[in-house]
mmCIF file of C-alpha atoms and ligand atoms in Angstrom:
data_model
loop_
_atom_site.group_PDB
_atom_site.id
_atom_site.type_symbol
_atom_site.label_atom_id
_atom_site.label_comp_id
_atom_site.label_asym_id
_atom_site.label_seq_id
_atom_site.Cartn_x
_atom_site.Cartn_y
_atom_site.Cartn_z
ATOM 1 C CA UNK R 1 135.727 91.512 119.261
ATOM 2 C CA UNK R 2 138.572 89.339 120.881
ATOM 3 C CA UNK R 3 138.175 85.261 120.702
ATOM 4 C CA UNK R 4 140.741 83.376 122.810
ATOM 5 C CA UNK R 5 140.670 79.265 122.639
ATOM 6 C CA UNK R 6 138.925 77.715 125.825
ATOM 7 C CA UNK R 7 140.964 74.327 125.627
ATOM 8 C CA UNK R 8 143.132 72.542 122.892
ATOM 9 C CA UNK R 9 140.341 70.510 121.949
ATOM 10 C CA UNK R 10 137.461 73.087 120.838
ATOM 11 C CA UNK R 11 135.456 76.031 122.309
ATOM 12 C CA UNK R 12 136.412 80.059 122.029
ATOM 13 C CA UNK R 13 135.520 82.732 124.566
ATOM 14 C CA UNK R 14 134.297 85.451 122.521
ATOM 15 C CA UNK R 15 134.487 89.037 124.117
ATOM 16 C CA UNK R 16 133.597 92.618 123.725
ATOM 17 C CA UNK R 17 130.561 91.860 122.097
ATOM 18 C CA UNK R 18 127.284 92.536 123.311
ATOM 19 C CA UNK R 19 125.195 89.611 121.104
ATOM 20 C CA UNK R 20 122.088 92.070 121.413
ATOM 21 C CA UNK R 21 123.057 94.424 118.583
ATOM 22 C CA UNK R 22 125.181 92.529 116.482
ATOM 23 C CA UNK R 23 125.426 93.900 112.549
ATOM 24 C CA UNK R 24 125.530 90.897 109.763
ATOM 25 C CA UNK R 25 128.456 91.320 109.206
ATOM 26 C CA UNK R 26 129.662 90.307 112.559
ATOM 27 C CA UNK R 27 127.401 87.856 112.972
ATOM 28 C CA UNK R 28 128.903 85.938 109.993
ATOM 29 C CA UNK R 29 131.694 86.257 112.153
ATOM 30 C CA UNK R 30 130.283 84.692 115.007
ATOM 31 C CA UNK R 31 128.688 81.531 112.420
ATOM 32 C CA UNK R 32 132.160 80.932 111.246
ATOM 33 C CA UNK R 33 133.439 80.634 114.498
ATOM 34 C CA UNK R 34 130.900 78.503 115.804
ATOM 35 C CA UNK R 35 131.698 76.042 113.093
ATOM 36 C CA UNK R 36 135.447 76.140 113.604
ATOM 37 C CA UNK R 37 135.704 76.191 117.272
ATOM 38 C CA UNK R 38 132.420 73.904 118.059
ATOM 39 C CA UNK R 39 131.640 75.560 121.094
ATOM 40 C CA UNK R 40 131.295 79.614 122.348
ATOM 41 C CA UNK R 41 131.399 81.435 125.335
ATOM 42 C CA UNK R 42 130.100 84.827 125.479
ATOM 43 C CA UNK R 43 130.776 86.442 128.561
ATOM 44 C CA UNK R 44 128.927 89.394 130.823
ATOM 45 C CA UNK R 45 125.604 89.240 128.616
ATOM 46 C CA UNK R 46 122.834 90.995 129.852
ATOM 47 C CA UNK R 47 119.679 89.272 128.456
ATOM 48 C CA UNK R 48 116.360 89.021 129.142
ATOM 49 C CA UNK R 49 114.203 85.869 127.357
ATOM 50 C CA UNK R 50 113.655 87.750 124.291
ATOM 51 C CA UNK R 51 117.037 88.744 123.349
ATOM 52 C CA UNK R 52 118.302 85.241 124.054
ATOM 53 C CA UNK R 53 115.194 84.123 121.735
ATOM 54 C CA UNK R 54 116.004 87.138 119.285
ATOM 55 C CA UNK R 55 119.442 85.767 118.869
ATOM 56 C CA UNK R 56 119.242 82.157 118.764
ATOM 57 C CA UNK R 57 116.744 82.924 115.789
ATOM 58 C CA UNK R 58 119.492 84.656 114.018
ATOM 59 C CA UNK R 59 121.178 80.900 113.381
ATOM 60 C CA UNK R 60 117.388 79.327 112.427
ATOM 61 C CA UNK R 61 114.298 78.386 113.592
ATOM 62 C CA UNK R 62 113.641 77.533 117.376
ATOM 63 C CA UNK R 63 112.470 73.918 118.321
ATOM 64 C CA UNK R 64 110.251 74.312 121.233
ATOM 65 C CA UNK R 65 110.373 72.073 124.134
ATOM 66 C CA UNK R 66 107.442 69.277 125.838
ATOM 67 C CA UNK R 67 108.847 70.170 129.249
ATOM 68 C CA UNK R 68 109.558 73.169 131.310
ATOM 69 C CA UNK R 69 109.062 75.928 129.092
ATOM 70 C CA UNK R 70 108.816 79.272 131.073
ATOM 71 C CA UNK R 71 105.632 81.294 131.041
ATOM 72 C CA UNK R 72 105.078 83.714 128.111
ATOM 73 C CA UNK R 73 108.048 81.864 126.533
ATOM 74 C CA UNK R 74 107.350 78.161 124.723
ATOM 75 C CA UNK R 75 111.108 78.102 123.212
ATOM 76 C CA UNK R 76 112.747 78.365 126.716
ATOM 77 C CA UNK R 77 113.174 76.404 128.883
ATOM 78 C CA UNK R 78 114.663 76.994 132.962
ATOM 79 C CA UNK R 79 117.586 74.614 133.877
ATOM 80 C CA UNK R 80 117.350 74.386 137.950
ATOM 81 C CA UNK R 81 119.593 72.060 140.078
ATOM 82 C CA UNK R 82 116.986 73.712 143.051
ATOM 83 C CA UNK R 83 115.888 69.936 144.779
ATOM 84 C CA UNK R 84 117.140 67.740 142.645
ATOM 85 C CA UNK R 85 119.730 64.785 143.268
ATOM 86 C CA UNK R 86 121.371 64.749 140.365
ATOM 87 C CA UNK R 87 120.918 66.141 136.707
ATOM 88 C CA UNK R 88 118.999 64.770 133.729
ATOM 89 C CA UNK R 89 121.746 65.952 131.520
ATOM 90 C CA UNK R 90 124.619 64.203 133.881
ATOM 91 C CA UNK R 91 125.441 61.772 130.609
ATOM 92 C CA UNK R 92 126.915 62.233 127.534
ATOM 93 C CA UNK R 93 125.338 63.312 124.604
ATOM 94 C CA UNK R 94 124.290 65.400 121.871
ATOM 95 C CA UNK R 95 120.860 66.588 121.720
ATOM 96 C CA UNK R 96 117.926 65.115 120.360
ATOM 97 C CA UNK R 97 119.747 62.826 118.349
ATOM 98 C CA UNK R 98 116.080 60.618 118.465
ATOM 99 C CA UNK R 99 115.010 62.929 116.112
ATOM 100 C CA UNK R 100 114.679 63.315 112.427
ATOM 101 C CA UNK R 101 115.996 67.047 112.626
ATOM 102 C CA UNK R 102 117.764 67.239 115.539
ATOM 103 C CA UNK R 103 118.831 70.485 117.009
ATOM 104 C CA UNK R 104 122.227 72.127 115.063
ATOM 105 C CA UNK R 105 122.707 74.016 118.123
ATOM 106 C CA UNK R 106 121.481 74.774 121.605
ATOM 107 C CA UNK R 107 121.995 77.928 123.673
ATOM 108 C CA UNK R 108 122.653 78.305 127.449
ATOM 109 C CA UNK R 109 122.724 81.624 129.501
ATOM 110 C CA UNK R 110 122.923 81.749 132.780
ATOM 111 C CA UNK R 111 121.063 83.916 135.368
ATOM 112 C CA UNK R 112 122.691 81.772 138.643
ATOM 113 C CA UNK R 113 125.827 79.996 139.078
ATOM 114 C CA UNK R 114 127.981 77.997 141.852
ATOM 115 C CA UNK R 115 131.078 79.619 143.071
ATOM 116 C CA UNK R 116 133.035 76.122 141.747
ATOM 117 C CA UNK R 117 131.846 72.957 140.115
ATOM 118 C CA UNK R 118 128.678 72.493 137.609
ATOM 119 C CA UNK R 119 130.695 72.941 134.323
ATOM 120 C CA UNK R 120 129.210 71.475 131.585
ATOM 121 C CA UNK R 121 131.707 69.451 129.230
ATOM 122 C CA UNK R 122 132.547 69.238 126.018
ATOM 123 C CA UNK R 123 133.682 66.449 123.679
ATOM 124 C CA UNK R 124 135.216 67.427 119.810
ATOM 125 C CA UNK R 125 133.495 64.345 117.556
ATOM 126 C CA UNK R 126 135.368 66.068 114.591
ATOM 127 C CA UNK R 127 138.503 65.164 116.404
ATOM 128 C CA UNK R 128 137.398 61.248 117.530
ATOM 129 C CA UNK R 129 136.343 60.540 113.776
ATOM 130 C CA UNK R 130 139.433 61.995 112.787
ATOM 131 C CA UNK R 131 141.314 59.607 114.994
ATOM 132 C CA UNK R 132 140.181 56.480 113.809
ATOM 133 C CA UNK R 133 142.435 54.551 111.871
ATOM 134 C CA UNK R 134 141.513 54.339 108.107
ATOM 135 C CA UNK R 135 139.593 50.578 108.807
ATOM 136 C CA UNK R 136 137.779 51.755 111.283
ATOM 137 C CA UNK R 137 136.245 55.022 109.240
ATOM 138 C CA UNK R 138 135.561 52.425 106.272
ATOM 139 C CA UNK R 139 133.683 50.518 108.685
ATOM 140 C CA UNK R 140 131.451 53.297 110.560
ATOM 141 C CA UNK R 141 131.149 55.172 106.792
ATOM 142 C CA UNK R 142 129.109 52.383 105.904
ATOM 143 C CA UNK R 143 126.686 51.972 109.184
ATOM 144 C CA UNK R 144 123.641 53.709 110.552
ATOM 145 C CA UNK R 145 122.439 53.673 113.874
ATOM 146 C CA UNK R 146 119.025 53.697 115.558
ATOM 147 C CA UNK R 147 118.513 56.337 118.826
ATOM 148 C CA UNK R 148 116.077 56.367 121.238
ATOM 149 C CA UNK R 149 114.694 58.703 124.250
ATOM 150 C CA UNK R 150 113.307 55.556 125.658
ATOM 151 C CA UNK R 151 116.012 56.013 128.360
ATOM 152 C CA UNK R 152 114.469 59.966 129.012
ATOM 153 C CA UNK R 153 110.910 58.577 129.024
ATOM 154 C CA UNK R 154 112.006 55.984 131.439
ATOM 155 C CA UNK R 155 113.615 58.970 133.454
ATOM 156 C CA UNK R 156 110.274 61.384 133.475
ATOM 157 C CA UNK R 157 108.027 58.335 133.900
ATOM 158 C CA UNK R 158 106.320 58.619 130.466
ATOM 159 C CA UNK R 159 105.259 55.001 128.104
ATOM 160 C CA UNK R 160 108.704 53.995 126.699
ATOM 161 C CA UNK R 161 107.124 52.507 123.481
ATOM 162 C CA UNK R 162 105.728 55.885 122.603
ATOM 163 C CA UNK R 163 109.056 57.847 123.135
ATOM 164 C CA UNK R 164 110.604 58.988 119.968
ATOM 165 C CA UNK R 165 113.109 57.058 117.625
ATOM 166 C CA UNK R 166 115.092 57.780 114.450
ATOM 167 C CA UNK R 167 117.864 56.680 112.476
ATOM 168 C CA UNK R 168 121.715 58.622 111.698
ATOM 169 C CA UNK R 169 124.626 57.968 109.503
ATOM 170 C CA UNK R 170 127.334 57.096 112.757
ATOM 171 C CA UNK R 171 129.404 59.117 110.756
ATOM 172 C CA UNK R 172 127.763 62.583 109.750
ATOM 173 C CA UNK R 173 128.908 65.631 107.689
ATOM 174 C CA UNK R 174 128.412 68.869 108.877
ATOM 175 C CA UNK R 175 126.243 70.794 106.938
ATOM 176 C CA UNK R 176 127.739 73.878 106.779
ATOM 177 C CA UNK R 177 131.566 72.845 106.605
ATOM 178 C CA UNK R 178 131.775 69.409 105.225
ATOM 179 C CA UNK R 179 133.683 68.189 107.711
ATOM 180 C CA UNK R 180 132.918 64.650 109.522
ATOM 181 C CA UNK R 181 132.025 63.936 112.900
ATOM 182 C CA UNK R 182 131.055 60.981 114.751
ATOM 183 C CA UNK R 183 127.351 60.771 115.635
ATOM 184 C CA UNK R 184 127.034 58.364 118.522
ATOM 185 C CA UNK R 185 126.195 58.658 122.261
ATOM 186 C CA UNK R 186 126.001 56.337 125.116
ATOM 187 C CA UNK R 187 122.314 58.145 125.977
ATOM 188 C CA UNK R 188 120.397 57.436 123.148
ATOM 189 C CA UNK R 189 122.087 55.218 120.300
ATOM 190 C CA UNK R 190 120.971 51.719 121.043
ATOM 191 C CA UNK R 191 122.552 49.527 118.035
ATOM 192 C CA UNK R 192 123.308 49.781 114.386
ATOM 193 C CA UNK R 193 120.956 48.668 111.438
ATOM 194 C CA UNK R 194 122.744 46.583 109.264
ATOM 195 C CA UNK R 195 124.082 44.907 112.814
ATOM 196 C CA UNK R 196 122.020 42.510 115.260
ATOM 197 C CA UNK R 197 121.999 43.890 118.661
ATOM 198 C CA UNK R 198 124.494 41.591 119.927
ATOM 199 C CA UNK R 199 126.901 42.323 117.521
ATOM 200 C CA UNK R 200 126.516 46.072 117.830
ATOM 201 C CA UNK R 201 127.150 46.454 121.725
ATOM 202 C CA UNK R 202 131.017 46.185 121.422
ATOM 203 C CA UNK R 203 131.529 48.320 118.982
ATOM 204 C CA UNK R 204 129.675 50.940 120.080
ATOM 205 C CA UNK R 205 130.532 50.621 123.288
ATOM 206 C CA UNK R 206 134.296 50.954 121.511
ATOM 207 C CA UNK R 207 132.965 54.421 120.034
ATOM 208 C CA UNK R 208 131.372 55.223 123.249
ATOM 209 C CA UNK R 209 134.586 55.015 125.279
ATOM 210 C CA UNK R 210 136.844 56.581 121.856
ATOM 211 C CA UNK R 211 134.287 59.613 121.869
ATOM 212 C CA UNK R 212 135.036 60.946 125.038
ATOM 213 C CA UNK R 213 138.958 60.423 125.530
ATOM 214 C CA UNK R 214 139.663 63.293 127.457
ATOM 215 C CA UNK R 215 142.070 64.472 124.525
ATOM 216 C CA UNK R 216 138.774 65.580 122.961
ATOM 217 C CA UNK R 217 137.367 67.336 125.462
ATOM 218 C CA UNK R 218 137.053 71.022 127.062
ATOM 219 C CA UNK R 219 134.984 72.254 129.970
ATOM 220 C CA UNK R 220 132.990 75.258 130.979
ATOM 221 C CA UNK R 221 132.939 77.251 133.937
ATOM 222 C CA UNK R 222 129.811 79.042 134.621
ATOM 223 C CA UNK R 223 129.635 82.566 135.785
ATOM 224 C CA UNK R 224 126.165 84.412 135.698
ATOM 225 C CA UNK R 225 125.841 86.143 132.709
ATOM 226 C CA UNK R 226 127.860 83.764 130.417
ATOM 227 C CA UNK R 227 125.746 82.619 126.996
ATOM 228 C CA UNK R 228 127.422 79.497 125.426
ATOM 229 C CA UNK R 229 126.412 77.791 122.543
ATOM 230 C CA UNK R 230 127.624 74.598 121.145
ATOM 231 C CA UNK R 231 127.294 72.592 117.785
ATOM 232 C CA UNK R 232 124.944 69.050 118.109
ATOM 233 C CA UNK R 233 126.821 68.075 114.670
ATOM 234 C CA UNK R 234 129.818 68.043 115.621
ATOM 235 C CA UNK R 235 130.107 68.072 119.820
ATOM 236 C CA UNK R 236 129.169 65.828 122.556
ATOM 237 C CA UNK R 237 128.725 67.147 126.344
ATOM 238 C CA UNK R 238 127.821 66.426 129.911
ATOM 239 C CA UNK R 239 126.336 68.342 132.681
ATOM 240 C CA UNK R 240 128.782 67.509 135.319
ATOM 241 C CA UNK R 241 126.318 67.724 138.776
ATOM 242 C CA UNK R 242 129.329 67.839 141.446
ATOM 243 C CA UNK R 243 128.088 71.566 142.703
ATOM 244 C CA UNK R 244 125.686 69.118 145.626
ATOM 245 C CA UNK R 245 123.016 72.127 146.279
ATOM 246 C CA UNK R 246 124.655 75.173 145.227
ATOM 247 C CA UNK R 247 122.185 77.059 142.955
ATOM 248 C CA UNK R 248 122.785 76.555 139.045
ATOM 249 C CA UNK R 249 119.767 78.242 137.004
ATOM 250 C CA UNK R 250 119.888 78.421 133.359
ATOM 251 C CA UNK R 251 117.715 79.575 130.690
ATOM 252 C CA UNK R 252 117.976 77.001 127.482
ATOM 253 C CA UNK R 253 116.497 77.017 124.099
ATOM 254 C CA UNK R 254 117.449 75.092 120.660
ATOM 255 C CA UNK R 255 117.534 75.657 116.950
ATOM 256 C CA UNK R 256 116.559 73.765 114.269
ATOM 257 C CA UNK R 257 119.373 71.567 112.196
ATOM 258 C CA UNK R 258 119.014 69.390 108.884
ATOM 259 C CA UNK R 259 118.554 65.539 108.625
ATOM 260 C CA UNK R 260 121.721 64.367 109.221
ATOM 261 C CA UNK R 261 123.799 62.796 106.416
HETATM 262 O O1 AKG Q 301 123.235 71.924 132.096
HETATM 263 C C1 AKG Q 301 124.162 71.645 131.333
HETATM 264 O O2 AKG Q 301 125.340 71.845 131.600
HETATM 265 C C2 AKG Q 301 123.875 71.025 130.001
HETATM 266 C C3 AKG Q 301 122.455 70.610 129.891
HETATM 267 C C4 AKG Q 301 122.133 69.907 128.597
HETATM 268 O O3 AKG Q 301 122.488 68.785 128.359
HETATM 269 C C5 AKG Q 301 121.357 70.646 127.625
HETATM 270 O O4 AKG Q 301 120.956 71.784 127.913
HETATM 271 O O5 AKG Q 301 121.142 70.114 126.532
HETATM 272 FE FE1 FE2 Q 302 121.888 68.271 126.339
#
């Protein structure tokens, strides 16, 4: 197994594995650096749905999807560019954060990619809590925000009022290493609760802006047959849709995390 970094700020390209047959002792491996490097590249897979699936399970239990899941397979889901303007994922965010138990981490492999442009980025939350001055931690420590997906439901054209809604620590600790990360994105945190609405905007959109400094963030390439996964704890990202109609097909599935704290 080699690992080289994929940028300053997070992410490791893992290679001469073959995530199929993996022994548990080298999958400990692979957990460990998932939680160090945030993000991971595994290049030249070969997978059909149910190794992807077989995998994935190896970190927890699979979240299924509402939309898109493929045929014979409710836990994944196709990514397609095919006829679309731009994509739903062109903002940033971390996943599911409008739920309870949002996903720890979600898994991309894909079966098409553009010659240039699609990359999906990457922004190290570990790093932009890290970077706030000592005031500013004392202040988010002590505030919870509420998310939405009335901004999806808006998107797919489904009743806003009935979309999903939950409430995070701003700052949460990963589970697994203790470490802190800020937990806000400009998708689907709408204000804090001990704040009025008013008085939330500027701040967050303060941590909105801080999040993403481009100090904190890496960026994948796509080449067919490259499985990434990334950490919802502790990473934002972006699909970046300047590929216009060059074919980008991906197959996507997520696994379970804790109630953040
Ligand atoms: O297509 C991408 O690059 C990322 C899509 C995304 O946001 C997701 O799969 O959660
Ligand atoms: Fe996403």
């Amino acid at each position: 197994m080699e690992v080289t970094r994929m940028s300053a700020p997070l992410g490791a390209v893992v290679e001469g594995v073959d995530v199929r047959s993996l022994d548990d002792g080298v999958f400990e491996e692979i957990n460990r650096l998932f939680c160090e490097h945030h993000v991971l590249v595994f290049p030249k897979q070969n997978l059909r749905p149910n190794d992807q699936i077989k995998f994935a399970n190896r970190f927890g239990e699979l979240i299924p999807f509402p939309y898109m899941a493929l045929q014979d397979y409710p836990n994944l889901i196709e990514l397609s560019n095919k006829g679309k303007a731009r994509d739903v994922n062109q903002h940033w965010h971390s996943d599911m954060t409008y739920h309870e138990q949002p996903p720890k981490l979600t898994m991309l492999y894909a079966l098409e990619a553009p010659e240039i442009g699609g990359e999906t980025a990457f922004a190290n939350q570990e790093l932009a809590y890290a970077e706030l001055s000592v005031g500013m931690k004392k202040v988010v420590d002590e505030l919870t925000a509420h998310h939405s997906a009335e901004g999806l439901a808006k998107l797919y054209g489904e009743d806003q009022q009935a979309a999903p809604r939950s409430l995070h620590p701003v700052a949460r600790t990963h589970d697994e290493t203790g470490r802190k990360s800020l937990y806000v994105c400009r998708a689907f945190t709408r204000r804090f609760d001990e704040w009025s609405r008013e008085e939330s905007k500027a701040l967050l959109e303060y941590l909105f802006a801080h999040s993403v400094r481009p100090e904190y963030q890496g960026r994948h390439q796509w080449r067919v047959g490259d499985l990434v996964l990334w950490d919802n704890r502790s990473v934002l990202h972006y699909a970046v849709h300047d590929h216009g109609d060059d074919t980008r097909v991906i197959h996507r599935c997520q696994v379970m995390g804790n109630a953040p704290y």
